[in-house]
Amino acid sequence: MSNNNSQSVNFSETFLNQLNGQPFPASEKVFLNGSDGIQVPMRKISQSDTLLESAQGKISYESNEDIYVYDTTGPITDKNCFVDIHQGLPLLRKPWIAKRDDTLEFIASNNPVPSANFEPQTTTCLRAKKGSAVTQMAYAKAGIITKEMEFVAIRENLNRQAYQSELLKTQQKGESWGANIPDEITPEFVRKEIAEGRAIIPANVNHPELEPMIIGRNFLVKVNANIGNSPVSSNIEDEVEKLVWSTRWGADTLMDLSTGDNIHQTREWILRNAPIPIGTVPIYQALEKVNGIAEDLSWEVLRETIIEQANQGVDYMTLHAGVLLRYIPMTANRLTGIVSRGGAIMAKWCLAHHQENFIYSHFEELCQILKQYDISISLGDGLRPGSVYDANDEAQFSELRTLGELTKIAWQHDVQVMIEGPGHVPLQMIKENMDEQLRHCYEAPFYTLGPLTTDIAPGYDHMTSALGAANIGWYGCAMLCYVTPKEHLGLPNKEDVKQGLIAYKIAAHAADLAKGHPGAQIRDNALSKARFEFRWEDQFNLAMDPMTAREYHDATLPKPSAKKA
Amino acid sequence: MSNNNSQSVNFSETFLNQLNGQPFPASEKVFLNGSDGIQVPMRKISQSDTLLESAQGKISYESNEDIYVYDTTGPITDKNCFVDIHQGLPLLRKPWIAKRDDTLEFIASNNPVPSANFEPQTTTCLRAKKGSAVTQMAYAKAGIITKEMEFVAIRENLNRQAYQSELLKTQQKGESWGANIPDEITPEFVRKEIAEGRAIIPANVNHPELEPMIIGRNFLVKVNANIGNSPVSSNIEDEVEKLVWSTRWGADTLMDLSTGDNIHQTREWILRNAPIPIGTVPIYQALEKVNGIAEDLSWEVLRETIIEQANQGVDYMTLHAGVLLRYIPMTANRLTGIVSRGGAIMAKWCLAHHQENFIYSHFEELCQILKQYDISISLGDGLRPGSVYDANDEAQFSELRTLGELTKIAWQHDVQVMIEGPGHVPLQMIKENMDEQLRHCYEAPFYTLGPLTTDIAPGYDHMTSALGAANIGWYGCAMLCYVTPKEHLGLPNKEDVKQGLIAYKIAAHAADLAKGHPGAQIRDNALSKARFEFRWEDQFNLAMDPMTAREYHDATLPKPSAKKA
């Protein structure tokens, strides 16, 4: 390890240790109770009182209600729970899974090689007992409401019933474009949405640390962050730090796209410390196994990689099963060809062998594996446009229709599915993407990268794409994959991850408001009221980024008195 | 002047001196020739060749065309023109105005007091000869195509006819929501748009330094930047620096919202160095004249202020003529009351005197003044919503309908008009704003602040509002008033101005693409091609912010070789 790396590890360690139990200012982690000991974390933000002055000059105070915010940070911000990242998070779901009694415990042949400083709490793995599907979809279809379903139902309601103030609860009428968002999310509603494929709870039985969350058109719009080392930079501690940092800024899920050394170990550390679902693109690691030569890939290498990651606890996997041999020539007249890395790998393999995509041709076998772990499949859009020029073309939409066919097959196996989408699409062509996806993929959750609405601002693609993300979220996209300022230019550092997440949390929240998601406007109303009443501290504390809001204010008006008048 | 201020002046001076003749990398200022010596500036970006390798391994090169970009920077980036900001820019329009022979020269009684270091080239003023209207609208209605009209026609076409490459010229079909954008902007088209009130060229006869630009639904979407000192901070040199800085990052117009000391002198320096239209809110200065007591305002004080600013060369003025006495009670149940400063001042006056808004009651007299200078009126939205909660309410839309009535009156006087809009509006309610504006204001250009689509992200309101701005620009808004990261928190510094402008240039460009503005996609295509061919230098140079793109790239891949592969 180079000197630079050791230094970086020290910084990461310091960050992680200091964060333990540290929520945002004026915030406290609270738990909403479900049945049978379920505890759903929320962040509670306290407010100061409003000063009232009567016409006679008499002073009185009116209290302002606590505001509840969706909390993705997990136990690390729980002051009653000391987290040692070298051991991993508490195993929240372990008893839930055990009680279902449909998995068997085994020792994986590719068990993680213990690394210095890392002592996970468990070294065995789970998978379904022979023949059973241990997926949320299987339970949902069987009419079973799981603990995971109840957890997300409570979580999605954001403790709305707690509010007294009519003003806080007042909300503009939304336009949901045909979505079906109830006033209250019940566990039964969650079950039905999952049974019908409109929503997923990515939750591998080998990821017991997970606090379940749901992705679907009729729920809050979610945000995914990508991290990952590469041959160029980064180390394990850096990646864990980025995970914790991502959850701090609101990442609902995280993809580990590592391609460098220690892929397995990095993923192990990430999973054991992740309160949010972790996704991967297994073909990346498979490619490493064949020394980077796409032509040498095979279903067998990929299958082995999928099982290795399944045993570790990966919750969802991007698989480019829709890049069919006959679609590849459709990209010939593109300006930017195939820009999806996974798509390019599969296209290279298909052309070299002149055979059909082996993920497509082994799709049923793939589903047989995934259902034993409850790994959600994220059907990759390998032919997504890489420029405004290539948006919504024949290649892209042909693949999308194939993803729809595969969705039906996965559902037959009770495998949960989401569909990945573009990419680079100008504003006026975004809705067509959503409409085509709904039509051809039967309302399976859509999960898009951006889309970027213009190509002329490298360095600011978190912004060019947040414009597109807000709109597609409004139209019905269930999860937005963030883009950082470094997109197209380099690998994101911590600040880039934060900037990307903030841009996307804004986009997702703007979409929730636009859809008329019940209660979405409460925090807006509370902050606006604090603003109007010059309650600066409350304004900072209610802000998405309290520290930056305060810092910007203090830069020009640093005096304490300026925070009151 | 404090020590801090002297230091700031030095920094500003250094910045301004160093910028002289400095365009962006690989860029050159070129001029497109019109009739009779008209020279329209454009920025030309050169590209490197594409390396081609044949199947036999033979290397050849294919050249890539120069890309032409709209240039707002004025003479300061012209290497053939030395600009001394202490004297001001060359007087481009002086002969055009003189030739029309419809103005008379006079010495204003409130002539600028000479300040140290500042020696403007002229100390006399112009206004219309008695009875005439010297407005672009008057000429347009009379069938006259002015130099200004020809200038903007050439400018709007972006030298599109120069391109050979079909690939570069290929563009996605737009959705313009009923706009009428021709393939080529002709001077006659410009004239007709102005005659019918759908577009304006803000161009006071006392601002001869101006390079004319046009604001209208059927033209490129424009961006406005706000600057201005305040009692808290800033000095004259800082404000000039912010002006130059703003034009560097693409500001099409700029509002000087100064409220502190030296208002008149600051404005004088700004105008004499401004190649773009300058707007003001005259009631701010009028309020200073009555020591900040709104109740003491009067039509006479405002009129005197308007004339003072008219003589200096202010190109457009925001006047809150639509805040009618009977609308004020409509704000009683709002969460955030009246947040427009001008609106609040007028409301306070109306309530104190229980009289109708004096700008409304003197509107014809106001138009008589404005038409003598060709000052465009920007009808302020004094009752715009200050929170998502208050969006699209009765107060806001009542005022909008009044602005429509006033538009008709201004047009009778041949005064050019634009209409200001909100504010804080969630995504799903933005289109209603545009539709109502088009309906009630007869397609007079709409000029909106944002709108901000959520209230929960102070510190990032350039982003929350860029989402709204891109959408309303797409729907037909002609000019987007930027919001900086410091909105609601403090006064923007140079970096904030840049961040606000970049967010808004992205929004405006995304809107141009979405409307299908002819040629809008050329730069996107060129950059995407450079990206696909790994021409890193071209990618940087074509970017909206070449320096940041390069810096981000070099942060992880600093080696020169990484810029080629």
Short mmCIF file of N, CA and C in Angstrom, two decimals, chain A residues 23 27-33 39-45 67-74 77 151-160 163 211 220:
data_model
loop_
_atom_site.label_atom_id
_atom_site.label_comp_id
_atom_site.label_asym_id
_atom_site.label_seq_id
_atom_site.Cartn_x
_atom_site.Cartn_y
_atom_site.Cartn_z
N PRO A 23 -26.04 12.56 14.33
CA PRO A 23 -27.05 12.91 13.33
C PRO A 23 -26.87 14.37 12.88
N SER A 27 -31.39 17.25 15.19
CA SER A 27 -32.04 16.04 14.74
C SER A 27 -31.79 14.90 15.70
N GLU A 28 -32.71 13.98 15.70
CA GLU A 28 -32.62 12.83 16.60
C GLU A 28 -33.19 11.64 15.84
N LYS A 29 -32.53 10.52 15.98
CA LYS A 29 -33.09 9.32 15.36
C LYS A 29 -34.18 8.79 16.26
N VAL A 30 -35.37 8.60 15.69
CA VAL A 30 -36.47 8.02 16.46
C VAL A 30 -36.95 6.78 15.71
N PHE A 31 -37.72 5.95 16.38
CA PHE A 31 -38.21 4.73 15.74
C PHE A 31 -39.73 4.68 15.83
N LEU A 32 -40.34 4.32 14.72
CA LEU A 32 -41.78 4.10 14.70
C LEU A 32 -42.00 2.60 14.86
N ASN A 33 -42.90 2.26 15.75
CA ASN A 33 -43.09 0.85 16.06
C ASN A 33 -44.12 0.18 15.15
N GLN A 39 -39.06 -1.88 14.24
CA GLN A 39 -38.75 -0.48 14.55
C GLN A 39 -38.21 0.20 13.31
N VAL A 40 -38.96 1.20 12.86
CA VAL A 40 -38.59 1.88 11.62
C VAL A 40 -37.96 3.23 11.94
N PRO A 41 -36.71 3.44 11.50
CA PRO A 41 -36.01 4.68 11.86
C PRO A 41 -36.52 5.88 11.07
N MET A 42 -36.59 7.00 11.74
CA MET A 42 -36.88 8.28 11.10
C MET A 42 -35.97 9.31 11.73
N ARG A 43 -35.75 10.38 11.01
CA ARG A 43 -35.02 11.50 11.60
C ARG A 43 -36.04 12.55 12.03
N LYS A 44 -35.98 12.93 13.27
CA LYS A 44 -36.90 13.93 13.80
C LYS A 44 -36.15 15.24 13.94
N ILE A 45 -36.66 16.30 13.31
CA ILE A 45 -36.01 17.62 13.41
C ILE A 45 -36.86 18.49 14.33
N ILE A 67 -40.50 17.85 12.79
CA ILE A 67 -40.67 17.39 11.41
C ILE A 67 -39.94 16.05 11.25
N TYR A 68 -40.62 15.11 10.63
CA TYR A 68 -40.06 13.76 10.44
C TYR A 68 -39.57 13.60 9.01
N VAL A 69 -38.36 13.07 8.90
CA VAL A 69 -37.71 12.95 7.60
C VAL A 69 -37.25 11.51 7.40
N TYR A 70 -37.42 11.02 6.20
CA TYR A 70 -36.96 9.69 5.81
C TYR A 70 -35.46 9.60 6.11
N ASP A 71 -35.06 8.51 6.73
CA ASP A 71 -33.68 8.40 7.23
C ASP A 71 -32.99 7.19 6.60
N THR A 72 -31.99 7.45 5.77
CA THR A 72 -31.28 6.36 5.08
C THR A 72 -29.97 6.00 5.77
N THR A 73 -29.67 6.67 6.90
CA THR A 73 -28.30 6.57 7.43
C THR A 73 -28.02 5.30 8.22
N GLY A 74 -29.05 4.63 8.67
CA GLY A 74 -28.83 3.38 9.39
C GLY A 74 -28.29 3.59 10.80
N THR A 77 -25.93 6.49 12.80
CA THR A 77 -26.36 7.76 13.40
C THR A 77 -27.24 7.54 14.63
N PHE A 151 -42.35 -3.01 7.28
CA PHE A 151 -41.32 -2.00 7.54
C PHE A 151 -41.41 -0.86 6.52
N VAL A 152 -41.48 -1.21 5.24
CA VAL A 152 -41.49 -0.14 4.22
C VAL A 152 -42.81 0.63 4.25
N ALA A 153 -43.89 -0.04 4.60
CA ALA A 153 -45.18 0.66 4.67
C ALA A 153 -45.10 1.76 5.71
N ILE A 154 -44.57 1.42 6.88
CA ILE A 154 -44.42 2.43 7.95
C ILE A 154 -43.48 3.53 7.48
N ARG A 155 -42.40 3.11 6.88
CA ARG A 155 -41.37 4.06 6.45
C ARG A 155 -41.91 5.07 5.44
N GLU A 156 -42.71 4.58 4.49
CA GLU A 156 -43.20 5.46 3.41
C GLU A 156 -44.19 6.50 3.92
N ASN A 157 -44.86 6.20 5.04
CA ASN A 157 -45.86 7.16 5.54
C ASN A 157 -45.25 8.35 6.27
N LEU A 158 -43.96 8.30 6.53
CA LEU A 158 -43.23 9.44 7.08
C LEU A 158 -43.84 9.99 8.37
N ASN A 159 -44.49 9.13 9.12
CA ASN A 159 -45.12 9.55 10.38
C ASN A 159 -46.10 10.71 10.19
N ARG A 160 -46.77 10.70 9.05
CA ARG A 160 -47.69 11.79 8.69
C ARG A 160 -48.82 11.99 9.70
N TYR A 163 -48.83 14.82 12.64
CA TYR A 163 -48.95 16.28 12.53
C TYR A 163 -50.33 16.80 12.90
N GLU A 211 -31.98 -2.25 6.12
CA GLU A 211 -33.27 -1.67 6.52
C GLU A 211 -34.11 -1.58 5.26
N LEU A 220 -42.48 6.87 -2.71
CA LEU A 220 -41.55 7.99 -2.82
C LEU A 220 -40.49 7.68 -3.87
#
